Amino acid sequence: MKLDIPLQDAWQPLPAKDWNEDTARHLLRRAGWAAQPAEVDRLMKDGLTASLDRLFPAKANPFPKPRLIIGIENDTEAFAKKLRAAETPEQKKILQREQRERQQQAVQDLSIKWLQFASVPENAVAEKWVLFFSDVYVISQESVQNTAWVYAFQDTLRQLGFGPAPDLAKAVSRTPAMIRYLNLQESKIGTPNENFARELLELFLLGEGNYTEQDIKESARAFTGYREKLGVFHFAPAQHDNGPKTIFGQTGPFAGDDVIDLAFTRPAAGRFLPHEMVKFYLTDDGIPIEYLTAIGDWWRGTGYDLRQLAQHFFGSRIFFDPAFRGNYIKSPIQFYLGLVQDLHLNVAPFPRHALNALRLMGENPFRPPNVRGWVGGRMWINSGTLNSRRQLVETLFTPINEDNLNADEQVQLVAARSAGLSDFTVTNERLGTILTSMTSAQITDLFVNYFLTVRVDADFRANVLAFLSDPTAKDPLARLRSTAITLLQSPEYQLC
Amino acid sequence: MNNPLNTLPTTRREFIKWGGRGIGLIAFSRFAPSFLVESTLAATPAPEKDRSILVLVQLAGGNDGLNTVIPFEDADYYRLRPTLGIKKEDALPLGDTLGLHPSMTALHALIKNGQAGIVQNVGYPNPNHSHFRSTEIWETGSSSGEFLPTGWIGRFLDNACAGIPDGKEADPVAVHVSNEMPQSFVSAQTHPTFGLNGSGGRGNPENLAFLEKLIHHEDHGANANVSFLRSTMMDALVTDKKVQRVLGGYKTEAGYPGTPFAQSLRNVAALVAAGMSTRVYFVSLGGFDTHSNQANTHQRQLQTLSDGLAAFQRDLVAKKLDSQVLTMTFSEFGRRPNENESRGTDHGTAAPLFVMGSCLQGGSLHGTSPSLKLQRNQDVTFTTDFRQVYATVLDKWFSFPTDKVLGKTYEPLTFI
């Protein structure tokens, strides 16, 4: 798309005069999930520079390892032993099935725990950054199966996501999840598997058109010998091809790390990640290549430091450009966590609430459709996914019927409550306090201004006010509830 | 209007009248107002009769092809299936060497009178044994090692439905009877598709009426994504309302079984009969992943499939719609030729699929059966590529150039 902002201004820091509550909200919604008033106040108090420093720290807050993951890790050796000791294929199959179920349960639990963690304002921005990287470096629990590896993979993104980009790429290439997902496990001298090398250059570092088939073939040789052993990276020298390779015109006995360093000597490496950021955070239309080249050149000068890139990007004039307000279709995860934050709720502790909704809306956590990840933008939207978005909003305004919970869910509910999480739905009591303290006109302004990023005109407000204050409505509380639900289901709320 | 559900226009004439009230096309001009529908009320134009319609029936989980079309003269079959093998005398004969599973009497009758056929041993090179991945290969129409971002139906829609002027298209171009949109429908451009799911989600009428009001709201300053979301949501709401009315008022004597699968097909028949201009329907029947004690399960599955398909065809014939509709089954893979220790079968490769419709020709069996000279845990080798089946549908049913959808041409089969 064509931009109004001139190239020489685009990546300059936002002038202090333009820093206000509107720009602060834009930053919170795009870098995180939503703009809670307390967070806006905090940003205004701290100023943009200090806020960026805090939101994109040197190290993200640690995400505690869920208990089920620890259990799987502790049992890894014992399970491998049991599997070897199985006397018949039948026994082996039963063991494997049990293990699959355990992994399945673990990934659901991991998803819920992560959503809970990411919904906390203190973690939101860093965890969205992690989600961004997991849409660049894609793996899927569906194919990796081992949920402990999936946790470890995500944690690698979290631990190294604010350091130098080449370090992150090298660490990713050593994760058991990636080794399994893109077939490095089978890749050996003589018969290199090209899957990882291809995606590394095409989808992780450079983008299509910025390498040759020869570069892929030779890079694949460099990554031979990468193995996973009981969930730990292990390099097998005997499987590794240490002969000379020619990659990007350079020849040497390159190993995997060298391929990554070589890729980062290419100009395309500087453009690639900023382009992914633009599509994930700013607009799915993309921006002209000269804007990407400009930030890419600057980024290279930082040694490809990811924290500096993030702060530069989110502090720039182009990021705050008015063309990028209210134009972005929320991903299902952002839609859900945005609702949770906007409504000051807690993520309900059982899968049927959030996870079913996310799957139906098209974004099953830890299970992207394929190695390209989620395409996003308008691809999120069709009649089915919109219906699911509407249903999710209704769910968040409907009390949980505790009599209908199964035994697992009861346990999960008790555990969540004892951890201080109890507001899973918007109650009538909360709506009641709004009703008794504000006029219909005030409520209309509150809801429209607070929920919607898209600017709506006077007619829209008039429609809301007319519905809210309809004298024929029998139950004002139900009317208020309907108003909130419908605004959150509206096309406008799908955008930020 | 008394009924709050009825604030949206459901006919072209209503729409134009309503547009005159200031709500109109301008707000959506970037997107075809595809909710213009034209056939449910008596005074509206007749449905287009010449449209070819495809009904895709997914057999999810991997259908056991060898116990669906049984090679009863092949000693290897009984060697590989000592307990699960279906006896020759039980199979419903399809010729001298093959028979249909005994539970499929209804479909067998259709095959006998030329309304259904079998394409044998369909698969693809370098088969993948993962449900997820192999389904993706079938739905995107890719090779084993290739990842395509769009589905084969989606690419058909991209090519066939592009360039239709605003306001001309009416109904959703593709309808899936499931919660999630099938990967087959994923397209590069946006087309009106519709998910017909059993579970409500329509919300209370009061909210819905208010939501409709907000969507109709005309706002010239709205950005492109607001317009896109409004038109998509409006399409969904209008289509849903129309569909509910069509389904509620549908009369049929076809005697559909009570299974959810048959009811899904009944709903498809109702939409076809209502003259919806939808080109592709997608129905899924799950439960084919028969790893253990498969005999009874598989029998039930095939009977559900057979009885459902037969009722659907009966219905179409009675309504004289059979010449418009081609139905085709697919499954992500067949199953391992040798049965396992749990009297089930593991993930395999190629398998037969069914086609149904009055357009069929060339006999009941197409392609060749697999060779079963196989070791333990060896898979059959496909003899017909699934993309040849797609090519046949595209080329001969939709009269559409195959290479635009599949990237290259494939030798079509002769069942149409």
PDB file of N, CA and C in Angstrom, chain A residues 89-90 93 142 284 326-327 329 359-360 368-370 372 378-379 381-383 386-387 390-391 394 454-455 457 459-460 463-464 467 479 482-483 485-487 489-492 494-495, chain B residues 31 132 136 147 179-181 186-187 193-195 197 200-204 206-208 210-211 213-215 217-219 223-226 228-230 232-233 236-237 340-342 346:
ATOM      1  N   PRO A  89       3.626 -55.921  19.869  1.00  0.00           N
ATOM      2  CA  PRO A  89       3.262 -54.654  19.211  1.00  0.00           C
ATOM      3  C   PRO A  89       1.988 -54.080  19.821  1.00  0.00           C
ATOM      4  N   GLU A  90       1.114 -54.980  20.260  1.00  0.00           N
ATOM      5  CA  GLU A  90      -0.140 -54.572  20.862  1.00  0.00           C
ATOM      6  C   GLU A  90       0.111 -53.749  22.132  1.00  0.00           C
ATOM      7  N   LYS A  93       1.452 -50.429  21.351  1.00  0.00           N
ATOM      8  CA  LYS A  93       0.443 -49.524  20.839  1.00  0.00           C
ATOM      9  C   LYS A  93      -0.382 -48.917  21.971  1.00  0.00           C
ATOM     10  N   GLU A 142       0.655 -30.797  16.879  1.00  0.00           N
ATOM     11  CA  GLU A 142       0.003 -31.870  16.129  1.00  0.00           C
ATOM     12  C   GLU A 142       1.038 -32.826  15.532  1.00  0.00           C
ATOM     13  N   ASP A 284      -2.040  -5.948   7.140  1.00  0.00           N
ATOM     14  CA  ASP A 284      -1.753  -7.108   6.291  1.00  0.00           C
ATOM     15  C   ASP A 284      -1.556  -6.702   4.828  1.00  0.00           C
ATOM     16  N   GLY A 326      -7.344   1.389  13.810  1.00  0.00           N
ATOM     17  CA  GLY A 326      -8.644   0.751  13.584  1.00  0.00           C
ATOM     18  C   GLY A 326      -8.767   0.055  12.254  1.00  0.00           C
ATOM     19  N   ASN A 327      -7.636  -0.346  11.662  1.00  0.00           N
ATOM     20  CA  ASN A 327      -7.684  -1.004  10.342  1.00  0.00           C
ATOM     21  C   ASN A 327      -7.298  -2.472  10.427  1.00  0.00           C
ATOM     22  N   ILE A 329      -7.470  -6.380  11.506  1.00  0.00           N
ATOM     23  CA  ILE A 329      -8.382  -7.439  11.952  1.00  0.00           C
ATOM     24  C   ILE A 329      -7.710  -8.256  13.052  1.00  0.00           C
ATOM     25  N   ARG A 359     -10.342 -22.628  18.504  1.00  0.00           N
ATOM     26  CA  ARG A 359     -10.284 -23.579  17.391  1.00  0.00           C
ATOM     27  C   ARG A 359     -11.321 -23.212  16.333  1.00  0.00           C
ATOM     28  N   LEU A 360     -12.536 -22.921  16.792  1.00  0.00           N
ATOM     29  CA  LEU A 360     -13.600 -22.599  15.836  1.00  0.00           C
ATOM     30  C   LEU A 360     -13.355 -21.260  15.139  1.00  0.00           C
ATOM     31  N   PRO A 368      -0.620 -24.462  14.500  1.00  0.00           N
ATOM     32  CA  PRO A 368      -0.869 -23.752  13.242  1.00  0.00           C
ATOM     33  C   PRO A 368      -1.150 -24.744  12.116  1.00  0.00           C
ATOM     34  N   PRO A 369      -1.831 -24.299  11.066  1.00  0.00           N
ATOM     35  CA  PRO A 369      -2.262 -25.237  10.026  1.00  0.00           C
ATOM     36  C   PRO A 369      -1.104 -25.889   9.276  1.00  0.00           C
ATOM     37  N   ASN A 370      -0.025 -25.182   9.057  1.00  0.00           N
ATOM     38  CA  ASN A 370       1.139 -25.754   8.394  1.00  0.00           C
ATOM     39  C   ASN A 370       2.337 -24.861   8.653  1.00  0.00           C
ATOM     40  N   ARG A 372       3.736 -22.593   7.183  1.00  0.00           N
ATOM     41  CA  ARG A 372       3.619 -21.160   6.930  1.00  0.00           C
ATOM     42  C   ARG A 372       2.983 -20.419   8.092  1.00  0.00           C
ATOM     43  N   ARG A 378      -7.628 -10.855   6.552  1.00  0.00           N
ATOM     44  CA  ARG A 378      -8.987 -11.223   6.134  1.00  0.00           C
ATOM     45  C   ARG A 378      -9.201 -12.724   6.118  1.00  0.00           C
ATOM     46  N   MET A 379      -8.097 -13.477   6.096  1.00  0.00           N
ATOM     47  CA  MET A 379      -8.254 -14.933   6.115  1.00  0.00           C
ATOM     48  C   MET A 379      -8.877 -15.426   7.426  1.00  0.00           C
ATOM     49  N   ILE A 381     -11.523 -14.319   8.583  1.00  0.00           N
ATOM     50  CA  ILE A 381     -12.955 -13.991   8.592  1.00  0.00           C
ATOM     51  C   ILE A 381     -13.732 -14.773   7.538  1.00  0.00           C
ATOM     52  N   ASN A 382     -14.710 -15.551   8.001  1.00  0.00           N
ATOM     53  CA  ASN A 382     -15.736 -16.087   7.105  1.00  0.00           C
ATOM     54  C   ASN A 382     -16.998 -16.260   7.944  1.00  0.00           C
ATOM     55  N   SER A 383     -18.065 -16.716   7.331  1.00  0.00           N
ATOM     56  CA  SER A 383     -19.331 -16.751   8.070  1.00  0.00           C
ATOM     57  C   SER A 383     -19.215 -17.616   9.321  1.00  0.00           C
ATOM     58  N   LEU A 386     -16.955 -15.818  12.050  1.00  0.00           N
ATOM     59  CA  LEU A 386     -17.665 -14.678  12.632  1.00  0.00           C
ATOM     60  C   LEU A 386     -18.741 -15.156  13.602  1.00  0.00           C
ATOM     61  N   ASN A 387     -19.407 -16.225  13.214  1.00  0.00           N
ATOM     62  CA  ASN A 387     -20.413 -16.808  14.097  1.00  0.00           C
ATOM     63  C   ASN A 387     -19.751 -17.258  15.406  1.00  0.00           C
ATOM     64  N   ARG A 390     -19.017 -14.360  17.584  1.00  0.00           N
ATOM     65  CA  ARG A 390     -20.231 -13.879  18.269  1.00  0.00           C
ATOM     66  C   ARG A 390     -20.589 -14.776  19.443  1.00  0.00           C
ATOM     67  N   GLN A 391     -20.446 -16.084  19.204  1.00  0.00           N
ATOM     68  CA  GLN A 391     -20.759 -17.021  20.286  1.00  0.00           C
ATOM     69  C   GLN A 391     -19.844 -16.831  21.486  1.00  0.00           C
ATOM     70  N   GLU A 394     -21.046 -14.087  23.668  1.00  0.00           N
ATOM     71  CA  GLU A 394     -22.191 -14.524  24.486  1.00  0.00           C
ATOM     72  C   GLU A 394     -21.713 -15.363  25.669  1.00  0.00           C
ATOM     73  N   VAL A 454     -12.262   1.788  16.059  1.00  0.00           N
ATOM     74  CA  VAL A 454     -12.758   2.422  14.849  1.00  0.00           C
ATOM     75  C   VAL A 454     -13.604   3.637  15.245  1.00  0.00           C
ATOM     76  N   ARG A 455     -13.346   4.749  14.582  1.00  0.00           N
ATOM     77  CA  ARG A 455     -14.173   5.936  14.838  1.00  0.00           C
ATOM     78  C   ARG A 455     -15.554   5.718  14.237  1.00  0.00           C
ATOM     79  N   ASP A 457     -19.612   7.290  13.669  1.00  0.00           N
ATOM     80  CA  ASP A 457     -20.222   8.620  13.577  1.00  0.00           C
ATOM     81  C   ASP A 457     -21.411   8.768  14.530  1.00  0.00           C
ATOM     82  N   ASP A 459     -24.572   8.898  14.010  1.00  0.00           N
ATOM     83  CA  ASP A 459     -25.704   7.995  13.785  1.00  0.00           C
ATOM     84  C   ASP A 459     -25.506   6.667  14.508  1.00  0.00           C
ATOM     85  N   PHE A 460     -24.277   6.182  14.466  1.00  0.00           N
ATOM     86  CA  PHE A 460     -23.977   4.919  15.135  1.00  0.00           C
ATOM     87  C   PHE A 460     -24.280   5.059  16.630  1.00  0.00           C
ATOM     88  N   ASN A 463     -27.920   5.119  17.295  1.00  0.00           N
ATOM     89  CA  ASN A 463     -28.500   3.773  17.275  1.00  0.00           C
ATOM     90  C   ASN A 463     -28.279   3.048  18.597  1.00  0.00           C
ATOM     91  N   VAL A 464     -27.075   3.172  19.118  1.00  0.00           N
ATOM     92  CA  VAL A 464     -26.768   2.512  20.395  1.00  0.00           C
ATOM     93  C   VAL A 464     -27.623   3.094  21.506  1.00  0.00           C
ATOM     94  N   PHE A 467     -31.270   2.021  21.294  1.00  0.00           N
ATOM     95  CA  PHE A 467     -31.469   0.643  21.736  1.00  0.00           C
ATOM     96  C   PHE A 467     -31.392   0.556  23.261  1.00  0.00           C
ATOM     97  N   ARG A 479     -31.168  -5.226  28.829  1.00  0.00           N
ATOM     98  CA  ARG A 479     -30.923  -4.329  27.713  1.00  0.00           C
ATOM     99  C   ARG A 479     -29.445  -3.877  27.705  1.00  0.00           C
ATOM    100  N   SER A 482     -27.365  -6.741  26.582  1.00  0.00           N
ATOM    101  CA  SER A 482     -27.479  -6.885  25.128  1.00  0.00           C
ATOM    102  C   SER A 482     -26.659  -5.839  24.387  1.00  0.00           C
ATOM    103  N   THR A 483     -26.661  -4.640  24.923  1.00  0.00           N
ATOM    104  CA  THR A 483     -25.911  -3.561  24.270  1.00  0.00           C
ATOM    105  C   THR A 483     -24.419  -3.888  24.251  1.00  0.00           C
ATOM    106  N   ILE A 485     -22.968  -6.838  24.629  1.00  0.00           N
ATOM    107  CA  ILE A 485     -22.706  -8.014  23.800  1.00  0.00           C
ATOM    108  C   ILE A 485     -22.671  -7.626  22.328  1.00  0.00           C
ATOM    109  N   THR A 486     -23.663  -6.878  21.909  1.00  0.00           N
ATOM    110  CA  THR A 486     -23.770  -6.567  20.484  1.00  0.00           C
ATOM    111  C   THR A 486     -22.621  -5.688  20.006  1.00  0.00           C
ATOM    112  N   LEU A 487     -22.217  -4.731  20.838  1.00  0.00           N
ATOM    113  CA  LEU A 487     -21.085  -3.896  20.437  1.00  0.00           C
ATOM    114  C   LEU A 487     -19.819  -4.735  20.278  1.00  0.00           C
ATOM    115  N   GLN A 489     -19.806  -7.794  19.408  1.00  0.00           N
ATOM    116  CA  GLN A 489     -19.980  -8.669  18.242  1.00  0.00           C
ATOM    117  C   GLN A 489     -19.902  -7.871  16.938  1.00  0.00           C
ATOM    118  N   SER A 490     -19.916  -6.563  17.040  1.00  0.00           N
ATOM    119  CA  SER A 490     -20.031  -5.740  15.836  1.00  0.00           C
ATOM    120  C   SER A 490     -18.770  -5.838  14.982  1.00  0.00           C
ATOM    121  N   PRO A 491     -18.907  -5.567  13.694  1.00  0.00           N
ATOM    122  CA  PRO A 491     -17.726  -5.562  12.823  1.00  0.00           C
ATOM    123  C   PRO A 491     -16.624  -4.662  13.385  1.00  0.00           C
ATOM    124  N   GLU A 492     -17.027  -3.524  13.968  1.00  0.00           N
ATOM    125  CA  GLU A 492     -16.037  -2.559  14.455  1.00  0.00           C
ATOM    126  C   GLU A 492     -15.141  -3.147  15.538  1.00  0.00           C
ATOM    127  N   GLN A 494     -14.097  -6.079  15.803  1.00  0.00           N
ATOM    128  CA  GLN A 494     -13.151  -7.055  15.274  1.00  0.00           C
ATOM    129  C   GLN A 494     -11.834  -6.387  14.870  1.00  0.00           C
ATOM    130  N   LEU A 495     -11.838  -5.070  14.910  1.00  0.00           N
ATOM    131  CA  LEU A 495     -10.657  -4.323  14.455  1.00  0.00           C
ATOM    132  C   LEU A 495      -9.992  -3.590  15.606  1.00  0.00           C
TER     133      LEU A 495
ATOM    134  N   PHE B  31     -17.287  -4.481  -2.045  1.00  0.00           N
ATOM    135  CA  PHE B  31     -17.527  -5.919  -1.942  1.00  0.00           C
ATOM    136  C   PHE B  31     -18.903  -6.221  -2.490  1.00  0.00           C
ATOM    137  N   PHE B 132      -3.760 -35.514   9.750  1.00  0.00           N
ATOM    138  CA  PHE B 132      -3.728 -34.076   9.558  1.00  0.00           C
ATOM    139  C   PHE B 132      -3.090 -33.724   8.211  1.00  0.00           C
ATOM    140  N   GLU B 136      -4.766 -32.615   4.600  1.00  0.00           N
ATOM    141  CA  GLU B 136      -4.334 -31.354   4.000  1.00  0.00           C
ATOM    142  C   GLU B 136      -3.936 -31.547   2.532  1.00  0.00           C
ATOM    143  N   PHE B 147       3.444 -27.610   0.131  1.00  0.00           N
ATOM    144  CA  PHE B 147       2.459 -26.980   1.008  1.00  0.00           C
ATOM    145  C   PHE B 147       1.739 -25.873   0.256  1.00  0.00           C
ATOM    146  N   ASN B 179     -18.765 -27.179  11.707  1.00  0.00           N
ATOM    147  CA  ASN B 179     -18.405 -25.967  12.440  1.00  0.00           C
ATOM    148  C   ASN B 179     -17.267 -25.219  11.775  1.00  0.00           C
ATOM    149  N   GLU B 180     -16.250 -25.963  11.377  1.00  0.00           N
ATOM    150  CA  GLU B 180     -15.078 -25.311  10.823  1.00  0.00           C
ATOM    151  C   GLU B 180     -15.097 -25.339   9.308  1.00  0.00           C
ATOM    152  N   MET B 181     -14.642 -24.261   8.703  1.00  0.00           N
ATOM    153  CA  MET B 181     -14.570 -24.253   7.250  1.00  0.00           C
ATOM    154  C   MET B 181     -13.504 -25.247   6.799  1.00  0.00           C
ATOM    155  N   VAL B 186     -10.431 -22.886   1.444  1.00  0.00           N
ATOM    156  CA  VAL B 186      -9.556 -21.734   1.677  1.00  0.00           C
ATOM    157  C   VAL B 186      -9.115 -21.158   0.334  1.00  0.00           C
ATOM    158  N   SER B 187      -9.299 -19.871   0.163  1.00  0.00           N
ATOM    159  CA  SER B 187      -9.035 -19.248  -1.131  1.00  0.00           C
ATOM    160  C   SER B 187      -8.149 -18.029  -0.955  1.00  0.00           C
ATOM    161  N   THR B 193     -18.801 -17.745   1.678  1.00  0.00           N
ATOM    162  CA  THR B 193     -19.027 -19.154   1.987  1.00  0.00           C
ATOM    163  C   THR B 193     -19.910 -19.178   3.219  1.00  0.00           C
ATOM    164  N   PHE B 194     -20.454 -20.325   3.508  1.00  0.00           N
ATOM    165  CA  PHE B 194     -21.366 -20.381   4.640  1.00  0.00           C
ATOM    166  C   PHE B 194     -21.207 -21.696   5.374  1.00  0.00           C
ATOM    167  N   GLY B 195     -21.204 -21.618   6.699  1.00  0.00           N
ATOM    168  CA  GLY B 195     -21.110 -22.820   7.529  1.00  0.00           C
ATOM    169  C   GLY B 195     -22.469 -23.118   8.129  1.00  0.00           C
ATOM    170  N   ASN B 197     -23.907 -25.020  10.693  1.00  0.00           N
ATOM    171  CA  ASN B 197     -23.620 -25.908  11.833  1.00  0.00           C
ATOM    172  C   ASN B 197     -24.868 -26.165  12.646  1.00  0.00           C
ATOM    173  N   GLY B 200     -26.754 -23.948  17.570  1.00  0.00           N
ATOM    174  CA  GLY B 200     -27.316 -22.601  17.513  1.00  0.00           C
ATOM    175  C   GLY B 200     -26.343 -21.485  17.190  1.00  0.00           C
ATOM    176  N   GLY B 201     -26.071 -20.632  18.169  1.00  0.00           N
ATOM    177  CA  GLY B 201     -25.142 -19.541  17.944  1.00  0.00           C
ATOM    178  C   GLY B 201     -25.800 -18.362  17.260  1.00  0.00           C
ATOM    179  N   ARG B 202     -27.097 -18.383  17.165  1.00  0.00           N
ATOM    180  CA  ARG B 202     -27.747 -17.252  16.508  1.00  0.00           C
ATOM    181  C   ARG B 202     -28.044 -16.120  17.489  1.00  0.00           C
ATOM    182  N   GLY B 203     -27.882 -16.401  18.757  1.00  0.00           N
ATOM    183  CA  GLY B 203     -28.070 -15.350  19.744  1.00  0.00           C
ATOM    184  C   GLY B 203     -29.534 -15.009  19.925  1.00  0.00           C
ATOM    185  N   ASN B 204     -29.825 -14.135  20.880  1.00  0.00           N
ATOM    186  CA  ASN B 204     -31.232 -13.825  21.073  1.00  0.00           C
ATOM    187  C   ASN B 204     -31.680 -12.802  20.032  1.00  0.00           C
ATOM    188  N   GLU B 206     -33.315 -10.118  20.019  1.00  0.00           N
ATOM    189  CA  GLU B 206     -33.139  -8.705  20.333  1.00  0.00           C
ATOM    190  C   GLU B 206     -31.719  -8.249  19.942  1.00  0.00           C
ATOM    191  N   ASN B 207     -30.719  -9.032  20.353  1.00  0.00           N
ATOM    192  CA  ASN B 207     -29.333  -8.699  20.008  1.00  0.00           C
ATOM    193  C   ASN B 207     -29.127  -8.705  18.506  1.00  0.00           C
ATOM    194  N   LEU B 208     -29.713  -9.720  17.891  1.00  0.00           N
ATOM    195  CA  LEU B 208     -29.507  -9.905  16.462  1.00  0.00           C
ATOM    196  C   LEU B 208     -30.069  -8.720  15.677  1.00  0.00           C
ATOM    197  N   PHE B 210     -30.503  -5.724  16.736  1.00  0.00           N
ATOM    198  CA  PHE B 210     -29.656  -4.562  17.011  1.00  0.00           C
ATOM    199  C   PHE B 210     -28.350  -4.656  16.212  1.00  0.00           C
ATOM    200  N   LEU B 211     -27.793  -5.852  16.189  1.00  0.00           N
ATOM    201  CA  LEU B 211     -26.552  -6.051  15.422  1.00  0.00           C
ATOM    202  C   LEU B 211     -26.785  -5.722  13.951  1.00  0.00           C
ATOM    203  N   LYS B 213     -28.910  -3.737  12.733  1.00  0.00           N
ATOM    204  CA  LYS B 213     -29.045  -2.290  12.601  1.00  0.00           C
ATOM    205  C   LYS B 213     -27.662  -1.621  12.548  1.00  0.00           C
ATOM    206  N   LEU B 214     -26.780  -2.086  13.416  1.00  0.00           N
ATOM    207  CA  LEU B 214     -25.431  -1.508  13.428  1.00  0.00           C
ATOM    208  C   LEU B 214     -24.692  -1.793  12.124  1.00  0.00           C
ATOM    209  N   ILE B 215     -24.913  -2.978  11.572  1.00  0.00           N
ATOM    210  CA  ILE B 215     -24.214  -3.329  10.336  1.00  0.00           C
ATOM    211  C   ILE B 215     -24.752  -2.529   9.157  1.00  0.00           C
ATOM    212  N   HIS B 217     -25.897   0.310   9.147  1.00  0.00           N
ATOM    213  CA  HIS B 217     -25.528   1.694   9.311  1.00  0.00           C
ATOM    214  C   HIS B 217     -24.539   2.120   8.237  1.00  0.00           C
ATOM    215  N   GLU B 218     -24.866   3.180   7.549  1.00  0.00           N
ATOM    216  CA  GLU B 218     -24.044   3.633   6.430  1.00  0.00           C
ATOM    217  C   GLU B 218     -22.998   4.614   6.926  1.00  0.00           C
ATOM    218  N   ASP B 219     -21.771   4.370   6.586  1.00  0.00           N
ATOM    219  CA  ASP B 219     -20.702   5.238   7.056  1.00  0.00           C
ATOM    220  C   ASP B 219     -19.674   5.385   5.939  1.00  0.00           C
ATOM    221  N   ASN B 223     -13.178   2.420   6.905  1.00  0.00           N
ATOM    222  CA  ASN B 223     -12.036   1.888   6.164  1.00  0.00           C
ATOM    223  C   ASN B 223     -12.408   0.558   5.502  1.00  0.00           C
ATOM    224  N   ALA B 224     -11.516   0.089   4.617  1.00  0.00           N
ATOM    225  CA  ALA B 224     -11.835  -1.074   3.787  1.00  0.00           C
ATOM    226  C   ALA B 224     -12.157  -2.306   4.624  1.00  0.00           C
ATOM    227  N   ASN B 225     -11.449  -2.478   5.740  1.00  0.00           N
ATOM    228  CA  ASN B 225     -11.715  -3.667   6.548  1.00  0.00           C
ATOM    229  C   ASN B 225     -13.046  -3.589   7.284  1.00  0.00           C
ATOM    230  N   VAL B 226     -13.471  -2.382   7.636  1.00  0.00           N
ATOM    231  CA  VAL B 226     -14.805  -2.249   8.235  1.00  0.00           C
ATOM    232  C   VAL B 226     -15.856  -2.675   7.214  1.00  0.00           C
ATOM    233  N   PHE B 228     -15.462  -4.598   4.650  1.00  0.00           N
ATOM    234  CA  PHE B 228     -15.330  -6.042   4.437  1.00  0.00           C
ATOM    235  C   PHE B 228     -16.026  -6.823   5.552  1.00  0.00           C
ATOM    236  N   LEU B 229     -15.780  -6.430   6.792  1.00  0.00           N
ATOM    237  CA  LEU B 229     -16.385  -7.148   7.915  1.00  0.00           C
ATOM    238  C   LEU B 229     -17.901  -6.989   7.923  1.00  0.00           C
ATOM    239  N   ARG B 230     -18.353  -5.784   7.622  1.00  0.00           N
ATOM    240  CA  ARG B 230     -19.805  -5.569   7.593  1.00  0.00           C
ATOM    241  C   ARG B 230     -20.462  -6.430   6.525  1.00  0.00           C
ATOM    242  N   THR B 232     -19.342  -9.148   5.106  1.00  0.00           N
ATOM    243  CA  THR B 232     -19.250 -10.579   5.421  1.00  0.00           C
ATOM    244  C   THR B 232     -20.262 -10.966   6.501  1.00  0.00           C
ATOM    245  N   MET B 233     -20.369 -10.105   7.513  1.00  0.00           N
ATOM    246  CA  MET B 233     -21.302 -10.421   8.597  1.00  0.00           C
ATOM    247  C   MET B 233     -22.742 -10.339   8.105  1.00  0.00           C
ATOM    248  N   ALA B 236     -23.521 -13.383   6.203  1.00  0.00           N
ATOM    249  CA  ALA B 236     -23.722 -14.524   7.099  1.00  0.00           C
ATOM    250  C   ALA B 236     -25.107 -14.476   7.732  1.00  0.00           C
ATOM    251  N   LEU B 237     -25.519 -13.300   8.171  1.00  0.00           N
ATOM    252  CA  LEU B 237     -26.815 -13.196   8.837  1.00  0.00           C
ATOM    253  C   LEU B 237     -27.965 -13.421   7.861  1.00  0.00           C
ATOM    254  N   ASN B 340      -4.399 -55.616  12.153  1.00  0.00           N
ATOM    255  CA  ASN B 340      -3.452 -55.605  13.275  1.00  0.00           C
ATOM    256  C   ASN B 340      -3.903 -56.570  14.370  1.00  0.00           C
ATOM    257  N   GLU B 341      -3.182 -56.558  15.479  1.00  0.00           N
ATOM    258  CA  GLU B 341      -3.454 -57.526  16.554  1.00  0.00           C
ATOM    259  C   GLU B 341      -4.745 -57.217  17.284  1.00  0.00           C
ATOM    260  N   SER B 342      -5.296 -56.008  17.089  1.00  0.00           N
ATOM    261  CA  SER B 342      -6.535 -55.647  17.792  1.00  0.00           C
ATOM    262  C   SER B 342      -7.753 -55.793  16.905  1.00  0.00           C
ATOM    263  N   ASP B 346      -4.467 -50.245  10.651  1.00  0.00           N
ATOM    264  CA  ASP B 346      -3.733 -48.998  10.859  1.00  0.00           C
ATOM    265  C   ASP B 346      -3.774 -48.139   9.597  1.00  0.00           C
TER     266      ASP B 346
END
